[in-house]
Amino acid sequence: MQNPRTLQLWDSFYQSKVQEEGESHEEEWIIRPTDALMHQLLLPCFAQFSSGPTAAHLDILEIGCGTSSFSKSILAFWKKQEQENTALFQRTGPIELRILATDVSKTCIYHNKRRDCSLILDTISSSLPSLQYATLNAVEPTAEELQMLEQWGSFDLVFDKGGLDTFLFRSRYRGSDRADHPVVHSILQNIFSWLRPVTGIYTTITPRVKIKPLRNFGGFSQIDRRNLSAEASTAPLGDPNAVAAAKLELKSVQLKPVEFFAYICYRNESFNPAEGIELDAQQELAPLDSDACQKCKTKFSEFRGSLCLGSKSAKAWRREWKGHQSHCKGC
Ligand SMILES: C[S@@+](CC[C@H](N)C(=O)[O-])C[C@H]1O[C@@H](n2cnc3c(N)ncnc32)[C@H](O)[C@@H]1O
């Protein structure tokens, strides 16, 4: 489904980077993970987790990690919070943090393992928060990769930084931001199935102001878009000096002069991934095929053409159908 040449291209990209820069190579897309960013990104997720049922561990999956230090930064942030004994750690019982950072490129995963081997070994030997790297094709996982994920069980949080952008950009649907983008749809289906039921949250970080295939995907009951640049002003914790420092920090680490966003997506329990439709809402809430536009008399079945109902959420169909009706100028 994803062009094999694209996958090869990523692997070659990392091969040449590692050759050029050696063992310490670390590359960040969009934004560098700093403390200020971690505050903004992780605290809402951790808050949801800490108010939920007491669990023994918090499992995080990063997809398309590249050679970024994002997962390492989560680990460092967690340790700091633990040392400072913030609200999350004042619950009864310890929480074990386990992070699995993945990418489709074998070269990049091999490189990350070597680069971070002492950190990885530390966490294995001390049963402290742990970080592991593994290859994973998030669009079409292999049987082995699925088996590995099964051993992990479901994930409380799934992150990607620049991942969806890659799929939106590097494909034959490039630039169209098509609402029914098949590669993105399939990665979202996979993410849905890897998220922990009820509490699972997926967060994608991107410079895109809107992502239609994400908006139209029925697997999330709620999507909060946070403008990370604007929210710098509410970054670390009210102290005006800290706020100013965080603003500066965010400004200096933005790699391109653009805004960037976190889309925080909450798992929708009434979504049926096998069918790609919302279980309870679809039948009654999507327009009926026989519904006709009052102005041009087009039937909804004609409007949706060859697209099946399950390719979008009921809400998305209603919105598009309503849009057609209000802008229609008749025949
Ligand atoms: C724009 S880079 C982002 C890297 C990293 N997250 C960062 O922020 O620096 C996109 C990454 O997605 C990976 N990728 C491409 N196709 C993938 C797939 N099907 N499954 C998993 N990762 C994929 C690439 O190898 C690349 O490392």
Short mmCIF file of C-alpha atoms and ligand atoms in Angstrom, two decimals:
data_model
loop_
_atom_site.label_atom_id
_atom_site.label_comp_id
_atom_site.label_asym_id
_atom_site.label_seq_id
_atom_site.Cartn_x
_atom_site.Cartn_y
_atom_site.Cartn_z
CA MET A 1 0.00 0.00 0.00
CA GLN A 2 2.81 2.41 0.93
CA ASN A 3 5.21 2.66 -1.98
CA PRO A 4 8.15 0.28 -1.24
CA ARG A 5 10.48 2.86 -2.75
CA THR A 6 9.45 5.29 0.00
CA LEU A 7 10.50 2.78 2.65
CA GLN A 8 13.78 2.19 0.87
CA LEU A 9 14.29 5.92 0.63
CA TRP A 10 14.03 6.32 4.40
CA ASP A 11 16.48 3.52 5.02
CA SER A 12 18.99 5.01 2.57
CA PHE A 13 18.49 8.40 4.18
CA TYR A 14 19.47 7.01 7.58
CA GLN A 15 22.36 5.01 6.13
CA SER A 16 23.94 8.14 4.69
CA LYS A 17 23.26 10.18 7.86
CA VAL A 18 24.86 7.57 10.08
CA GLN A 19 27.83 7.31 7.72
CA GLU A 20 28.28 11.07 7.75
CA GLU A 21 27.75 11.73 11.42
CA GLY A 22 28.67 8.49 13.12
CA GLU A 23 27.36 6.89 16.27
CA SER A 24 26.06 10.03 17.90
CA HIS A 25 23.74 10.95 15.02
CA GLU A 26 20.46 12.41 16.26
CA GLU A 27 18.02 14.17 13.98
CA GLU A 28 14.80 16.02 14.86
CA TRP A 29 11.92 16.88 12.55
CA ILE A 30 9.53 19.75 13.26
CA ILE A 31 10.64 20.44 16.83
CA ARG A 32 13.20 19.31 19.35
CA PRO A 33 11.71 17.67 22.42
CA THR A 34 12.48 19.99 25.31
CA ASP A 35 11.19 20.17 28.85
CA ALA A 36 8.74 22.90 27.86
CA LEU A 37 7.33 20.73 25.10
CA MET A 38 7.16 17.71 27.36
CA HIS A 39 5.16 19.73 29.90
CA GLN A 40 2.64 20.70 27.29
CA LEU A 41 2.39 17.34 25.65
CA LEU A 42 2.62 14.88 28.43
CA LEU A 43 0.96 16.45 31.43
CA PRO A 44 -2.58 16.30 29.97
CA CYS A 45 -2.04 12.65 29.09
CA PHE A 46 -0.51 11.82 32.43
CA ALA A 47 -3.33 13.67 34.19
CA GLN A 48 -5.93 11.52 32.44
CA PHE A 49 -3.94 8.46 33.35
CA SER A 50 -3.54 9.38 37.01
CA SER A 51 -7.25 10.09 37.44
CA GLY A 52 -8.17 6.72 35.92
CA PRO A 53 -8.09 3.32 37.55
CA THR A 54 -4.82 2.56 39.27
CA ALA A 55 -2.62 0.65 36.87
CA ALA A 56 0.77 -0.85 37.49
CA HIS A 57 2.34 0.42 34.30
CA LEU A 58 2.07 3.09 31.68
CA ASP A 59 2.97 1.80 28.23
CA ILE A 60 3.94 4.21 25.47
CA LEU A 61 4.45 3.46 21.79
CA GLU A 62 6.21 5.90 19.48
CA ILE A 63 5.82 5.28 15.75
CA GLY A 64 8.18 6.61 13.08
CA CYS A 65 10.71 7.61 15.76
CA GLY A 66 13.57 8.11 13.28
CA THR A 67 16.77 9.02 15.10
CA SER A 68 14.93 11.56 17.24
CA SER A 69 15.40 11.78 21.01
CA PHE A 70 11.66 12.13 21.64
CA SER A 71 11.25 8.87 23.56
CA LYS A 72 14.44 9.47 25.52
CA SER A 73 13.04 12.86 26.49
CA ILE A 74 9.83 11.28 27.75
CA LEU A 75 11.93 9.02 29.91
CA ALA A 76 13.97 11.93 31.27
CA PHE A 77 10.84 13.99 31.89
CA TRP A 78 9.22 11.08 33.74
CA LYS A 79 12.26 10.62 35.97
CA LYS A 80 12.27 14.31 36.81
CA GLN A 81 8.57 14.27 37.69
CA GLU A 82 9.21 11.23 39.84
CA GLN A 83 12.05 12.93 41.68
CA GLU A 84 9.95 16.04 42.25
CA ASN A 85 7.12 13.81 43.45
CA THR A 86 4.47 15.58 41.37
CA ALA A 87 0.77 14.71 41.64
CA LEU A 88 1.14 11.76 39.30
CA PHE A 89 3.50 10.08 41.71
CA GLN A 90 1.47 10.73 44.81
CA ARG A 91 -0.93 7.93 43.92
CA THR A 92 -0.84 4.71 45.81
CA GLY A 93 1.54 2.20 44.34
CA PRO A 94 4.39 2.64 41.89
CA ILE A 95 3.85 3.02 38.17
CA GLU A 96 6.28 1.39 35.81
CA LEU A 97 6.88 3.35 32.61
CA ARG A 98 7.68 1.29 29.51
CA ILE A 99 8.43 2.95 26.19
CA LEU A 100 8.68 1.24 22.83
CA ALA A 101 10.10 3.51 20.13
CA THR A 102 9.68 2.16 16.60
CA ASP A 103 10.41 2.94 13.00
CA VAL A 104 10.14 1.09 9.73
CA SER A 105 13.83 1.67 8.96
CA LYS A 106 16.05 -1.15 10.23
CA THR A 107 19.13 1.05 9.82
CA CYS A 108 17.70 3.71 12.06
CA ILE A 109 16.61 1.26 14.78
CA TYR A 110 19.99 -0.48 14.72
CA HIS A 111 21.66 2.92 15.03
CA ASN A 112 19.43 4.02 17.92
CA LYS A 113 20.10 0.82 19.84
CA ARG A 114 23.85 1.33 19.52
CA ARG A 115 23.68 5.04 20.28
CA ASP A 116 21.56 4.56 23.43
CA CYS A 117 22.89 1.18 24.56
CA SER A 118 24.05 2.34 27.97
CA LEU A 119 20.68 3.96 28.71
CA ILE A 120 18.85 0.84 27.53
CA LEU A 121 21.04 -1.45 29.60
CA ASP A 122 20.60 0.75 32.69
CA THR A 123 16.85 0.55 32.46
CA ILE A 124 16.86 -3.21 31.91
CA SER A 125 19.07 -3.92 34.88
CA SER A 126 17.37 -1.59 37.33
CA SER A 127 13.69 -2.25 36.53
CA LEU A 128 13.33 1.51 36.28
CA PRO A 129 11.35 3.19 33.48
CA SER A 130 12.41 1.37 30.36
CA LEU A 131 13.09 2.24 26.74
CA GLN A 132 13.27 -0.21 23.87
CA TYR A 133 13.69 0.24 20.14
CA ALA A 134 12.17 -2.06 17.51
CA THR A 135 11.30 -2.00 13.84
CA LEU A 136 7.63 -1.57 13.05
CA ASN A 137 5.91 -0.78 9.80
CA ALA A 138 2.95 1.13 11.21
CA VAL A 139 1.03 0.87 7.93
CA GLU A 140 1.52 -2.81 7.20
CA PRO A 141 3.14 -4.53 10.17
CA THR A 142 4.77 -7.90 9.49
CA ALA A 143 3.62 -11.04 11.32
CA GLU A 144 6.69 -10.80 13.59
CA GLU A 145 6.00 -7.19 14.41
CA LEU A 146 2.39 -8.00 15.27
CA GLN A 147 3.57 -10.78 17.53
CA MET A 148 5.94 -8.39 19.30
CA LEU A 149 3.08 -5.91 19.82
CA GLU A 150 0.86 -8.65 21.14
CA GLN A 151 3.47 -9.45 23.76
CA TRP A 152 3.44 -5.81 24.83
CA GLY A 153 -0.36 -5.73 25.08
CA SER A 154 -2.17 -2.46 24.42
CA PHE A 155 -0.66 1.01 24.84
CA ASP A 156 -1.86 3.87 27.03
CA LEU A 157 -0.28 6.46 24.77
CA VAL A 158 0.78 6.38 21.15
CA PHE A 159 2.90 9.25 19.83
CA ASP A 160 4.15 10.27 16.46
CA LYS A 161 6.16 13.35 15.60
CA GLY A 162 6.08 14.08 11.91
CA GLY A 163 4.79 10.60 11.12
CA LEU A 164 1.39 11.42 9.64
CA ASP A 165 3.02 14.25 7.70
CA THR A 166 5.26 11.73 6.06
CA PHE A 167 2.34 9.63 4.92
CA LEU A 168 0.40 12.65 3.75
CA PHE A 169 3.39 14.07 1.90
CA ARG A 170 5.17 11.03 0.51
CA SER A 171 2.44 9.27 -1.37
CA ARG A 172 0.64 9.53 -4.62
CA TYR A 173 -2.11 11.47 -2.84
CA ARG A 174 0.51 14.06 -1.95
CA GLY A 175 -0.76 17.55 -1.27
CA SER A 176 -4.40 16.64 -1.73
CA ASP A 177 -5.15 16.19 1.99
CA ARG A 178 -7.83 13.76 0.80
CA ALA A 179 -10.31 12.97 3.52
CA ASP A 180 -10.19 9.27 2.62
CA HIS A 181 -6.39 8.95 2.29
CA PRO A 182 -5.97 5.13 2.30
CA VAL A 183 -2.47 4.98 3.84
CA VAL A 184 -3.40 7.34 6.65
CA HIS A 185 -6.69 5.52 7.16
CA SER A 186 -4.88 2.24 7.56
CA ILE A 187 -2.30 3.63 9.99
CA LEU A 188 -5.11 5.14 12.07
CA GLN A 189 -6.93 1.79 12.12
CA ASN A 190 -3.73 0.17 13.38
CA ILE A 191 -3.19 2.82 16.03
CA PHE A 192 -6.79 2.39 17.17
CA SER A 193 -6.22 -1.33 17.62
CA TRP A 194 -2.98 -0.79 19.58
CA LEU A 195 -4.50 1.72 22.01
CA ARG A 196 -5.73 0.61 25.41
CA PRO A 197 -9.55 0.45 25.37
CA VAL A 198 -11.32 3.33 27.15
CA THR A 199 -8.28 5.34 28.24
CA GLY A 200 -5.94 5.12 25.22
CA ILE A 201 -4.74 8.39 23.70
CA TYR A 202 -2.98 8.99 20.39
CA THR A 203 -1.05 12.23 19.89
CA THR A 204 0.42 13.38 16.62
CA ILE A 205 2.70 16.42 16.31
CA THR A 206 2.57 18.25 13.02
CA PRO A 207 2.78 21.70 11.43
CA ARG A 208 -0.57 21.04 9.68
CA VAL A 209 -3.50 23.25 10.69
CA LYS A 210 -5.92 20.54 9.71
CA ILE A 211 -5.70 16.87 8.83
CA LYS A 212 -8.88 15.81 7.08
CA PRO A 213 -8.32 12.05 7.20
CA LEU A 214 -7.77 12.32 10.95
CA ARG A 215 -10.86 14.47 11.45
CA ASN A 216 -12.97 12.03 9.46
CA PHE A 217 -11.70 8.89 11.12
CA GLY A 218 -14.40 7.38 13.34
CA GLY A 219 -11.99 5.74 15.79
CA PHE A 220 -11.58 8.82 17.98
CA SER A 221 -14.44 10.20 20.03
CA GLN A 222 -12.70 13.52 20.62
CA ILE A 223 -9.73 15.29 19.06
CA ASP A 224 -8.19 18.29 20.81
CA ARG A 225 -5.90 20.39 18.69
CA ARG A 226 -3.34 22.31 20.72
CA ASN A 227 -1.27 25.06 19.20
CA LEU A 228 2.01 24.30 20.87
CA SER A 229 3.65 27.58 19.90
CA ALA A 230 0.82 29.67 21.33
CA GLU A 231 0.61 27.58 24.43
CA ALA A 232 4.21 28.31 25.29
CA SER A 233 2.79 31.08 27.44
CA THR A 234 1.14 28.54 29.69
CA ALA A 235 4.18 26.27 29.73
CA PRO A 236 5.99 25.53 32.89
CA LEU A 237 3.92 26.27 35.82
CA GLY A 238 2.95 29.89 36.26
CA ASP A 239 6.30 31.42 37.24
CA PRO A 240 6.76 34.42 34.88
CA ASN A 241 10.49 33.80 34.53
CA ALA A 242 9.89 30.16 33.72
CA VAL A 243 7.21 31.18 31.23
CA ALA A 244 9.56 33.60 29.47
CA ALA A 245 12.30 31.00 29.43
CA ALA A 246 9.93 28.40 28.03
CA LYS A 247 8.83 30.80 25.29
CA LEU A 248 12.41 31.42 24.33
CA GLU A 249 13.19 27.76 24.50
CA LEU A 250 10.31 26.86 22.22
CA LYS A 251 11.20 29.63 19.81
CA SER A 252 14.78 28.53 19.59
CA VAL A 253 14.01 24.88 19.02
CA GLN A 254 11.35 25.23 16.36
CA LEU A 255 13.24 23.96 13.39
CA LYS A 256 11.25 25.87 10.80
CA PRO A 257 9.45 29.18 11.29
CA VAL A 258 6.01 27.64 11.40
CA GLU A 259 3.36 26.96 13.97
CA PHE A 260 3.00 23.43 15.06
CA PHE A 261 0.23 21.47 16.67
CA ALA A 262 -0.46 18.46 18.79
CA TYR A 263 -3.65 16.60 17.92
CA ILE A 264 -4.66 14.68 21.03
CA CYS A 265 -7.07 11.93 20.02
CA TYR A 266 -9.18 9.92 22.47
CA ARG A 267 -10.14 6.36 21.58
CA ASN A 268 -13.76 5.93 20.55
CA GLU A 269 -15.24 2.86 22.19
CA SER A 270 -18.20 2.71 19.84
CA PHE A 271 -15.99 2.33 16.79
CA ASN A 272 -15.75 -1.03 15.08
CA PRO A 273 -12.37 -1.23 13.29
CA ALA A 274 -13.38 -4.34 11.34
CA GLU A 275 -16.17 -2.43 9.68
CA GLY A 276 -14.58 0.98 9.87
CA ILE A 277 -17.82 2.43 11.22
CA GLU A 278 -19.18 3.74 14.48
CA LEU A 279 -21.27 0.97 15.97
CA ASP A 280 -24.18 2.87 17.37
CA ALA A 281 -24.24 6.10 15.45
CA GLN A 282 -23.69 5.07 11.86
CA GLN A 283 -26.96 3.63 10.71
CA GLU A 284 -29.26 6.25 12.14
CA LEU A 285 -27.07 9.31 11.85
CA ALA A 286 -25.40 9.10 8.44
CA PRO A 287 -27.65 10.46 5.68
CA LEU A 288 -29.76 7.80 3.96
CA ASP A 289 -28.85 6.86 0.41
CA SER A 290 -32.34 7.92 -0.67
CA ASP A 291 -32.01 11.44 0.85
CA ALA A 292 -32.02 14.00 -1.94
CA CYS A 293 -30.72 17.56 -2.12
CA GLN A 294 -33.73 19.89 -2.31
CA LYS A 295 -31.99 22.15 -4.85
CA CYS A 296 -30.28 19.83 -7.39
CA LYS A 297 -32.18 16.61 -6.51
CA THR A 298 -28.88 14.67 -6.27
CA LYS A 299 -29.35 11.64 -4.06
CA PHE A 300 -26.94 11.01 -1.20
CA SER A 301 -25.98 7.69 -2.88
CA GLU A 302 -24.89 9.66 -5.97
CA PHE A 303 -23.11 12.22 -3.83
CA ARG A 304 -20.94 9.64 -2.10
CA GLY A 305 -20.32 7.84 -5.41
CA SER A 306 -18.10 4.81 -5.14
CA LEU A 307 -17.00 5.56 -1.57
CA CYS A 308 -18.53 3.15 0.92
CA LEU A 309 -20.20 4.50 4.05
CA GLY A 310 -17.54 2.96 6.26
CA SER A 311 -14.77 5.01 4.68
CA LYS A 312 -15.74 8.00 6.85
CA SER A 313 -17.46 8.54 10.17
CA ALA A 314 -21.19 9.28 10.19
CA LYS A 315 -20.37 12.73 11.51
CA ALA A 316 -18.09 13.43 8.53
CA TRP A 317 -20.73 12.30 6.02
CA ARG A 318 -23.35 14.49 7.68
CA ARG A 319 -21.03 17.50 7.59
CA GLU A 320 -20.14 17.01 3.92
CA TRP A 321 -23.73 16.40 2.89
CA LYS A 322 -24.87 19.49 4.78
CA GLY A 323 -22.05 21.47 3.13
CA HIS A 324 -23.22 20.36 -0.28
CA GLN A 325 -26.81 21.30 0.46
CA SER A 326 -26.02 24.75 1.76
CA HIS A 327 -23.68 25.66 -1.13
CA CYS A 328 -25.67 23.97 -3.89
CA LYS A 329 -26.90 26.38 -6.56
CA GLY A 330 -29.31 23.84 -8.09
CA CYS A 331 -29.12 22.44 -11.61
C1 LIG B 1 9.55 12.93 9.25
S1 LIG B 1 10.40 11.56 9.94
C2 LIG B 1 10.10 11.85 11.65
C3 LIG B 1 11.16 11.23 12.53
C4 LIG B 1 11.03 11.54 14.01
N1 LIG B 1 9.74 11.19 14.54
C5 LIG B 1 11.31 12.99 14.33
O1 LIG B 1 10.44 13.71 14.78
O2 LIG B 1 12.45 13.39 14.11
C6 LIG B 1 9.26 10.25 9.56
C7 LIG B 1 9.72 8.86 10.00
O3 LIG B 1 8.67 7.93 9.65
C8 LIG B 1 9.30 6.71 9.29
N2 LIG B 1 8.35 5.91 8.49
C9 LIG B 1 8.05 6.02 7.18
N3 LIG B 1 7.14 5.08 6.83
C10 LIG B 1 6.86 4.37 7.95
C11 LIG B 1 6.02 3.27 8.25
N4 LIG B 1 5.27 2.69 7.31
N5 LIG B 1 5.96 2.81 9.51
C12 LIG B 1 6.73 3.37 10.48
N6 LIG B 1 7.56 4.41 10.26
C13 LIG B 1 7.63 4.90 9.02
C14 LIG B 1 10.56 7.12 8.55
O4 LIG B 1 11.53 6.10 8.51
C15 LIG B 1 10.99 8.36 9.35
O5 LIG B 1 11.91 7.99 10.36
#
